[in-house]
Short mmCIF file of C-alpha atoms in Angstrom, two decimals:
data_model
loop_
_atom_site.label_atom_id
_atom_site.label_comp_id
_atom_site.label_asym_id
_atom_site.label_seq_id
_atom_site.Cartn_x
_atom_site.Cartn_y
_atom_site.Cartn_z
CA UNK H 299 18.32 67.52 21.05
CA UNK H 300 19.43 71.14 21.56
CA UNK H 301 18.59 73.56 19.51
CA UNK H 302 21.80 74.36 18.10
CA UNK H 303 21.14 77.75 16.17
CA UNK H 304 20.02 78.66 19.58
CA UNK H 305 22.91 77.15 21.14
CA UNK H 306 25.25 79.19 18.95
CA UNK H 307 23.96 82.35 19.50
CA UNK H 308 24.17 82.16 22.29
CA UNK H 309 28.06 81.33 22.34
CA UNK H 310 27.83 84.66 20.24
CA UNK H 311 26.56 86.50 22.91
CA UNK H 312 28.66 85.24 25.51
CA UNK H 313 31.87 86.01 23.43
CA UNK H 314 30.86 89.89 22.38
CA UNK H 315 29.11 90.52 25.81
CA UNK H 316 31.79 88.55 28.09
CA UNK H 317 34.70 89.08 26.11
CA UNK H 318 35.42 92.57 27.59
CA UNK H 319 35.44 90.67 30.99
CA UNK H 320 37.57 87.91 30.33
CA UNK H 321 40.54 88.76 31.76
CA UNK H 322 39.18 89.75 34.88
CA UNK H 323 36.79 86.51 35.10
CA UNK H 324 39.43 84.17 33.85
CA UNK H 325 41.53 85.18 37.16
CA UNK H 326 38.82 84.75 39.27
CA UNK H 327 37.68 81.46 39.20
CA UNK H 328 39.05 79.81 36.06
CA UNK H 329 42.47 78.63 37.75
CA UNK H 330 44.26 78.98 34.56
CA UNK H 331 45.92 82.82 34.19
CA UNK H 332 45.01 84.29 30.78
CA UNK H 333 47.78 84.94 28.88
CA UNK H 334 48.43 88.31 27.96
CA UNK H 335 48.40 87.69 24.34
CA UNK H 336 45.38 85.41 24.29
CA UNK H 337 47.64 82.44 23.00
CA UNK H 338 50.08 81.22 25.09
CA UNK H 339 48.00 78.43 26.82
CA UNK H 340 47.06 77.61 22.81
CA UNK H 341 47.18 73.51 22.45
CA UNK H 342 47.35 71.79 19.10
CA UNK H 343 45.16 69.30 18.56
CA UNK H 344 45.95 65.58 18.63
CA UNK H 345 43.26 63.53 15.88
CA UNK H 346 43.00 60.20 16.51
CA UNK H 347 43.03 59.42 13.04
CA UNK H 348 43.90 60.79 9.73
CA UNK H 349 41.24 62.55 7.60
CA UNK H 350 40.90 60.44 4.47
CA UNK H 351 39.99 62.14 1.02
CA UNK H 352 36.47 63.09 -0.64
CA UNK H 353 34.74 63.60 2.46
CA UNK H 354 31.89 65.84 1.02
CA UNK H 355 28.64 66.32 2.23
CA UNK H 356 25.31 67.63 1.61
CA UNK H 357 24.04 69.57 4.52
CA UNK H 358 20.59 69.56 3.01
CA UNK H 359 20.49 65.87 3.11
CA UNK H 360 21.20 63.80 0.02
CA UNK H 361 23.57 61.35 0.03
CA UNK H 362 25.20 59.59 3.53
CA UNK H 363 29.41 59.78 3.88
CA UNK H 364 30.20 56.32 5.02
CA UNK H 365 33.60 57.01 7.77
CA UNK H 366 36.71 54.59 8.00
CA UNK H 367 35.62 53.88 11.13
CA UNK H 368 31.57 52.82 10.37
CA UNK H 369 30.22 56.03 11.24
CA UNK H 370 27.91 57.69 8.96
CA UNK H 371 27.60 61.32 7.98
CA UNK H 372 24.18 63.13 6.53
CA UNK H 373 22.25 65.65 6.40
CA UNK H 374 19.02 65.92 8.92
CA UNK H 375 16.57 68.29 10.16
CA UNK H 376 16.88 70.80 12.69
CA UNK H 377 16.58 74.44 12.78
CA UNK H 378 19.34 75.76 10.62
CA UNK H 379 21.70 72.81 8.17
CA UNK H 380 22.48 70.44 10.65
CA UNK H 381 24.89 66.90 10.11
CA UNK H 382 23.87 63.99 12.24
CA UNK H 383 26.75 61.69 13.00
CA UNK H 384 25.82 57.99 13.66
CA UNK H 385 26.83 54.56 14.32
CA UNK H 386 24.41 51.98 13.46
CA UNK H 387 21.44 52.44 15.69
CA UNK H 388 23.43 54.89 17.55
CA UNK H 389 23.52 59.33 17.38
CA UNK H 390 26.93 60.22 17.92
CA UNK H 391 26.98 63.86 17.89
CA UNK H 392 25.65 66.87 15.13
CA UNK H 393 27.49 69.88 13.23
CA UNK H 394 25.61 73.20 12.49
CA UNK H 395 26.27 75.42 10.00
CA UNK H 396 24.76 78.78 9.95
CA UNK H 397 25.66 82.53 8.52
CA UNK H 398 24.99 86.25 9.43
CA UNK H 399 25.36 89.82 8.09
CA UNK H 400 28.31 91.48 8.49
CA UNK H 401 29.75 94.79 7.49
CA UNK H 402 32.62 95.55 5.54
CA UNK H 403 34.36 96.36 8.02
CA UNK H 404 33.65 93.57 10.17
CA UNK H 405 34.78 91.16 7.04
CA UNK H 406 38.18 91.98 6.57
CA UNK H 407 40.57 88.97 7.98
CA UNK H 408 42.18 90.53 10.85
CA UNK H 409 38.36 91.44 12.35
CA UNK H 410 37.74 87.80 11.50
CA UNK H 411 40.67 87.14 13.56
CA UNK H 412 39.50 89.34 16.42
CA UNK H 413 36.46 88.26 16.38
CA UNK H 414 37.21 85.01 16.97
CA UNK H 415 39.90 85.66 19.82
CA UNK H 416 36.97 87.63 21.40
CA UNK H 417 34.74 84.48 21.53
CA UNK H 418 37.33 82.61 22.96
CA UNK H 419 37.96 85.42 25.85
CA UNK H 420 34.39 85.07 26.33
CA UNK H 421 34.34 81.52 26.32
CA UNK H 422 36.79 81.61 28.86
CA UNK H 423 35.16 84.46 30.78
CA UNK H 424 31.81 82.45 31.02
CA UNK H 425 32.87 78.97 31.97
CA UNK H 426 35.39 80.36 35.05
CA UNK H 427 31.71 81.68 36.66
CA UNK H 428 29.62 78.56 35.31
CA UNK H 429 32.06 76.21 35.48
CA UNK H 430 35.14 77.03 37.95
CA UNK H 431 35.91 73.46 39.26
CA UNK H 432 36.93 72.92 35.44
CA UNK H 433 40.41 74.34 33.79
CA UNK H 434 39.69 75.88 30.33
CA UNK H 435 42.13 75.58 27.42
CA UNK H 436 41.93 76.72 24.33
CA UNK H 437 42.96 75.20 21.39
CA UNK H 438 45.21 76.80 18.63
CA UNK H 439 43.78 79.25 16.22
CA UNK H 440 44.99 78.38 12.62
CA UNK H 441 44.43 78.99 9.39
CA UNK H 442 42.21 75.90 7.54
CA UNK H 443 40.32 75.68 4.25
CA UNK H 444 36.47 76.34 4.46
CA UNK H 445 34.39 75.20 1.17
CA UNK H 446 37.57 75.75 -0.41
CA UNK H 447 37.83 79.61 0.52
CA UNK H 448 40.38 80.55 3.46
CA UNK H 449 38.93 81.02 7.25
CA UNK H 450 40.00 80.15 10.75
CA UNK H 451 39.79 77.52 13.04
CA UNK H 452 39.48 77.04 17.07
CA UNK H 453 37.89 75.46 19.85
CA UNK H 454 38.26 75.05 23.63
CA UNK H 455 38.06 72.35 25.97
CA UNK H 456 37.43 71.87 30.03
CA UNK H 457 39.13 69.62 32.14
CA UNK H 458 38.72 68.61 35.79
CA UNK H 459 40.68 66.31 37.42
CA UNK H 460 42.72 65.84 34.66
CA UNK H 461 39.19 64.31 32.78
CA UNK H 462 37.76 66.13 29.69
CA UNK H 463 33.93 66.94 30.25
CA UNK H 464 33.73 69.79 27.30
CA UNK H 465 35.02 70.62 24.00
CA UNK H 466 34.42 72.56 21.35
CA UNK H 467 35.31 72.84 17.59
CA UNK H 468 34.44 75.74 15.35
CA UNK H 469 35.37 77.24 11.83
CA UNK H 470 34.80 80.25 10.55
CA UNK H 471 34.76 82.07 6.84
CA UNK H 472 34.18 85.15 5.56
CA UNK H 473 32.67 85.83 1.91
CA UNK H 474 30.15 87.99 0.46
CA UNK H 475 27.32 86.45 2.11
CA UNK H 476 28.59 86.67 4.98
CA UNK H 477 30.31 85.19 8.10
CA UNK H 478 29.92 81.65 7.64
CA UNK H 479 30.07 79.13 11.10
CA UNK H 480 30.49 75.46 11.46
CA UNK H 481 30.18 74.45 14.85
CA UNK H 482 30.45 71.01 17.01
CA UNK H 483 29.88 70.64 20.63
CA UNK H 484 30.72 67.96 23.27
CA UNK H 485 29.71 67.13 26.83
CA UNK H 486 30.70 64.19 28.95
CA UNK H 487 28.28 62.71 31.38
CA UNK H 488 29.30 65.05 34.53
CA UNK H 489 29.70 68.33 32.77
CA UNK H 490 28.33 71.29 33.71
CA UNK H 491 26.06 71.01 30.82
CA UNK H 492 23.73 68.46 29.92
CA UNK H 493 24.34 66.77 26.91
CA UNK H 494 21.25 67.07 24.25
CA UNK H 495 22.16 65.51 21.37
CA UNK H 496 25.92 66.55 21.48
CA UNK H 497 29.35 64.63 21.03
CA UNK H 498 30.65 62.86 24.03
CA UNK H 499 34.41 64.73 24.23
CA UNK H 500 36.12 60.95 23.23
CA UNK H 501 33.57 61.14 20.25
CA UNK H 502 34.07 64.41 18.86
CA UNK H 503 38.01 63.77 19.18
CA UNK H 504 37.38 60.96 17.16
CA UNK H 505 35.86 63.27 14.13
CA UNK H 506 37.49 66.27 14.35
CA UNK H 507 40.07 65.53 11.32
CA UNK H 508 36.96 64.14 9.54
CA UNK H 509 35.43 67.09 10.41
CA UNK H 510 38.39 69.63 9.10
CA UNK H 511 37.89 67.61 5.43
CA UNK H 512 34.26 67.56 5.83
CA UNK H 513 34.21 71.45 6.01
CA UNK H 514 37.21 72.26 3.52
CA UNK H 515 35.53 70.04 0.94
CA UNK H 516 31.97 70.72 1.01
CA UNK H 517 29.81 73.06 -1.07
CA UNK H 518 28.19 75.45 1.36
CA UNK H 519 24.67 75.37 1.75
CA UNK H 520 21.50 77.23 0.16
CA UNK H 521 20.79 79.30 3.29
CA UNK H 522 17.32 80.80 3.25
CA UNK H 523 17.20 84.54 3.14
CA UNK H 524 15.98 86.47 6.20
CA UNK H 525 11.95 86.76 5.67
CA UNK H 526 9.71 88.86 7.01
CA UNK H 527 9.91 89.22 10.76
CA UNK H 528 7.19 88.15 13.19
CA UNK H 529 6.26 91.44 13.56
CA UNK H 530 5.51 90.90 9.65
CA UNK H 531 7.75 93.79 8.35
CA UNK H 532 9.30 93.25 5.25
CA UNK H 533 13.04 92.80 4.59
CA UNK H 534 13.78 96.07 3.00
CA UNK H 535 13.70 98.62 5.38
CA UNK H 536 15.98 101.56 6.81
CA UNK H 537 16.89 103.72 9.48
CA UNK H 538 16.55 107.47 9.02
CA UNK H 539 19.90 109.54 8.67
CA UNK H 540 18.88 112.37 6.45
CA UNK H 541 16.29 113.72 3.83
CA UNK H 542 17.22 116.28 1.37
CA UNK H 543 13.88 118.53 0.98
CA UNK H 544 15.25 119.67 -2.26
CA UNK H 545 16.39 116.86 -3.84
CA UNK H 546 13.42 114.34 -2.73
CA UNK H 547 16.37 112.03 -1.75
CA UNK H 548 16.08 110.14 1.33
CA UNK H 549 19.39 108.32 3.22
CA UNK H 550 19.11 105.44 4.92
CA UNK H 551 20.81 102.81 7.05
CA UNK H 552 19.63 99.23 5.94
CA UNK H 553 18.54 97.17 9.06
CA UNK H 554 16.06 94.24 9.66
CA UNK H 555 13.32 94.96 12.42
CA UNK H 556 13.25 91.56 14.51
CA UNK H 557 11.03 90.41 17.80
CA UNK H 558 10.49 88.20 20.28
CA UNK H 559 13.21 85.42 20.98
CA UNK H 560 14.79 86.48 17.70
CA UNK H 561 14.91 89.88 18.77
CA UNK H 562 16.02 89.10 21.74
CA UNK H 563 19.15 86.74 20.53
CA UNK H 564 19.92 88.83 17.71
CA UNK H 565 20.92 92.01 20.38
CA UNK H 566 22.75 89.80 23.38
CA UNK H 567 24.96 88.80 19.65
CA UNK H 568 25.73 92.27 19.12
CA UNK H 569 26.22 93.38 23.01
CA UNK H 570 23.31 95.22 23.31
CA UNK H 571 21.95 93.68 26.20
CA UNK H 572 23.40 90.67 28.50
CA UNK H 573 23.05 87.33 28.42
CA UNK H 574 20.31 87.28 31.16
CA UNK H 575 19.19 90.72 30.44
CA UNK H 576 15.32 91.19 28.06
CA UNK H 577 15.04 93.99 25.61
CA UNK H 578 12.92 97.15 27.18
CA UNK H 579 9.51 95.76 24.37
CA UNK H 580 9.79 92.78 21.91
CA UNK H 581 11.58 94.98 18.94
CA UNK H 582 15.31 95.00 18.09
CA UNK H 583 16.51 97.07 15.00
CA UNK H 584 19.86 95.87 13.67
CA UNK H 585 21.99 97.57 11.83
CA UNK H 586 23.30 95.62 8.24
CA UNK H 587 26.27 97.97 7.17
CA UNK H 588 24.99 99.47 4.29
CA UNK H 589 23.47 103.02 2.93
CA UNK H 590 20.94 103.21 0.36
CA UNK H 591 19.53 106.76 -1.26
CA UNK H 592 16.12 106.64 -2.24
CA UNK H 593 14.49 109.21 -4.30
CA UNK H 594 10.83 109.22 -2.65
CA UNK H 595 8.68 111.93 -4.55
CA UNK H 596 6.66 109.47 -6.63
CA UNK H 597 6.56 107.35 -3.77
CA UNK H 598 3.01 106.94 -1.05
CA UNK H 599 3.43 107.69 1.97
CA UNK H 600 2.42 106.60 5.57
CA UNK H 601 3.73 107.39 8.81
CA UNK H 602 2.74 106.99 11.88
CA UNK H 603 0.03 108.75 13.89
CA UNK H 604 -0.09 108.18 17.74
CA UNK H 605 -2.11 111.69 18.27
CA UNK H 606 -5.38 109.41 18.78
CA UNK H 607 -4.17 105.85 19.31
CA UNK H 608 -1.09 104.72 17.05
CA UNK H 609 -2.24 104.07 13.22
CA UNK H 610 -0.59 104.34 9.83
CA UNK H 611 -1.77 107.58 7.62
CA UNK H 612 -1.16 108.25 4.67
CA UNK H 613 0.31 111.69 3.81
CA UNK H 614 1.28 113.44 0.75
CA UNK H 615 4.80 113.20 0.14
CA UNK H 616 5.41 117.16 -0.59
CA UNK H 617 4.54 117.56 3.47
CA UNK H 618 7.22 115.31 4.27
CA UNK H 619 9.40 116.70 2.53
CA UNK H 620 8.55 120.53 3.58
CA UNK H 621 8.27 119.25 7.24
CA UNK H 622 5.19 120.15 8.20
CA UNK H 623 4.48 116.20 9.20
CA UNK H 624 6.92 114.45 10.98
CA UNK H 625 7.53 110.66 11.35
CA UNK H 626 6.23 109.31 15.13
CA UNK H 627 9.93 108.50 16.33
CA UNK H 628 11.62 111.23 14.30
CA UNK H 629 14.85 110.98 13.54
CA UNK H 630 15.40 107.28 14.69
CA UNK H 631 12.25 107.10 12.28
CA UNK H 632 12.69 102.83 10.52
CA UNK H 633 10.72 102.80 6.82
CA UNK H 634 9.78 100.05 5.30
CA UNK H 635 10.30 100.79 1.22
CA UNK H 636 8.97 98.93 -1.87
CA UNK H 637 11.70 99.74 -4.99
CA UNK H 638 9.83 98.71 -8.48
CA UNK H 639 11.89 98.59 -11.56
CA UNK H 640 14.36 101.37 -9.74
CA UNK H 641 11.57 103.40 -8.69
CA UNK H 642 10.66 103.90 -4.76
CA UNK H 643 6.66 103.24 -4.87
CA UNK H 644 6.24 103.27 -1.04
CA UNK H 645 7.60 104.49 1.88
CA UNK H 646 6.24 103.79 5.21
CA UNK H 647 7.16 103.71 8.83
CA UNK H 648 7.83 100.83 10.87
CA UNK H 649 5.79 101.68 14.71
CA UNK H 650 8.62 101.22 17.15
CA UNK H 651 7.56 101.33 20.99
#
């Protein structure tokens, strides 16, 4: 089965990185113009049956949703929530939920709403080069019900020959937490993908209305918090933007310092590099949208000493703050800092290559 958080992100990538592309790649090999507003091909969708009420889930497992129709719904294990849809002895497709940080400015409904038409651009972008025998469509964008907050639903599909060999269904919500996902993918036998665990296209036409009642009604799931990265860093850590010798107050950027395929995921998501391009070393710094001020004078400090071969010293806190030691990468300095009943006890710098 494919990995679907890895499937996703990479849809992510493809729709921030491609997106900017789309209207040039769309004319070149898709055979369907993109419309100048993004909408005008839109299609509605056509369920083959009616969603029936009370169809909740657990995505952590829990009970099984037994469908009109003799399929069953659950929760199974994969590498972020994951729904296995089956029939008997048979796997019929899986649904992924995941979330990620975003800023407030990111959060607000119409950026939802750009976002999304940005993945589709992509979307369309990407399967004219990978795909260009097929003719993309993309279904409407409208306004749904996600675990009973508002949010946004879309999808795409690919036909050639007048036969669908890919679609895709997605919904999207914004809360604190976070920009919420639910995704489900389809490929028939002679796509361009290979089909690893997937809907068939007739299949996931068959759930989508389940789907739709599935999402609106459900309780979202306990998500674990991002951990320490394998670099082992810990969570709470910053980028420099200023420190105020007089004051003992330092300003910082919140980010999470990620690496290897993580790393590597988390900037194609946010454009940074392209879909087949590799970070310059295995460490990405992303930014979370938010500014803390730490007062550091009581705090130890260590920086980073490459004079000698690259180690962490420990240096008193007043030569910070008077200058006269400097952290190894400056002012694109990352700390990691411990905060103790309100108190900053530590303060030290992440190496960066």
């Amino acid at each position: 089965m494919r990995s679907w958080s890895q499937w996703f992100a990479t849809l992510l990538a493809m729709a921030t990185v491609t997106g900017i592309l789309g209207s040039f790649a769309a004319d070149a090999g898709s055979g369907v113009e993109r419309p100048t507003d993004g909408r005008s091909d839109d299609v509605g969708d056509t369920p083959s049956a009616p969603a029936a009420p009370d169809q909740v889930v657990d995505w952590h497992g829990g009970a099984t949703l037994e469908l009109p129709n003799g399929w069953q719904v659950a929760g199974c294990d994969g590498d972020a929530p994951l729904l296995c849809v089956t029939d008997a002895d048979r796997h019929v497709g899986t649904v992924e939920i995941d979330r990620w940080p975003v800023d407030a400015r990111e959060s607000a409904p119409a950026a939802l709403r750009t976002h999304v038409d940005e993945f589709l651009a992509g979307m369309r972008a990407d399967r004219a080069l990978g795909c260009p025998d097929a003719t993309f469509t993309a279904t409407e964008v409208r306004d749904i019900t996600f675990a009973s907050r508002p949010g946004l639903r879309a999808g795409f599909r690919l036909e050639r020959d007048g036969v669908e060999i890919e679609r895709h269904v997605l919904f999207w919500m914004d809360d604190t937490d976070g920009r919420w996902v639910v995704t489900a993918g389809a490929y028939a036998d002679d796509a361009c993908m290979e089909r690893l665990g997937e809907f068939t296209p007739q299949d996931l036409a068959a759930f989508e209305p389940h789907l739709e009642a599935i999402v609106a009604q459900s309780p979202l799931p306990a998500l674990d918090e991002p951990g320490p990265s394998p670099a082992g860093e810990p969570e709470t850590s910053g980028r420099f933007v200023a420190l105020d010798s007089a004051t003992g107050v330092l300003t910082l950027d919140r980010v999470e310092v990620l690496s290897g395929d993580e790393a590597r995921d988390a900037a194609r998501i946010d454009g940074e590099i392209g879909l087949e391009d590799d970070l310059p070393n295995d460490v990405y710094v992303r930014d979370l949208g938010e500014r803390v001020e730490l007062d550091i004078r009581g705090a130890a400090i260590t920086l980073v000493d490459c004079r000698a071969g690259c180690e962490e010293v420990d240096v008193p806190v007043a030569a910070l703050l008077d200058g006269s030691v400097q952290p190894f990468n400056g002012s694109a300095a990352v700390f990691a800092f411990e905060v103790v009943d309100g108190t900053v006890v530590a303060l030290r710098e992440i190496y960066l290559p």
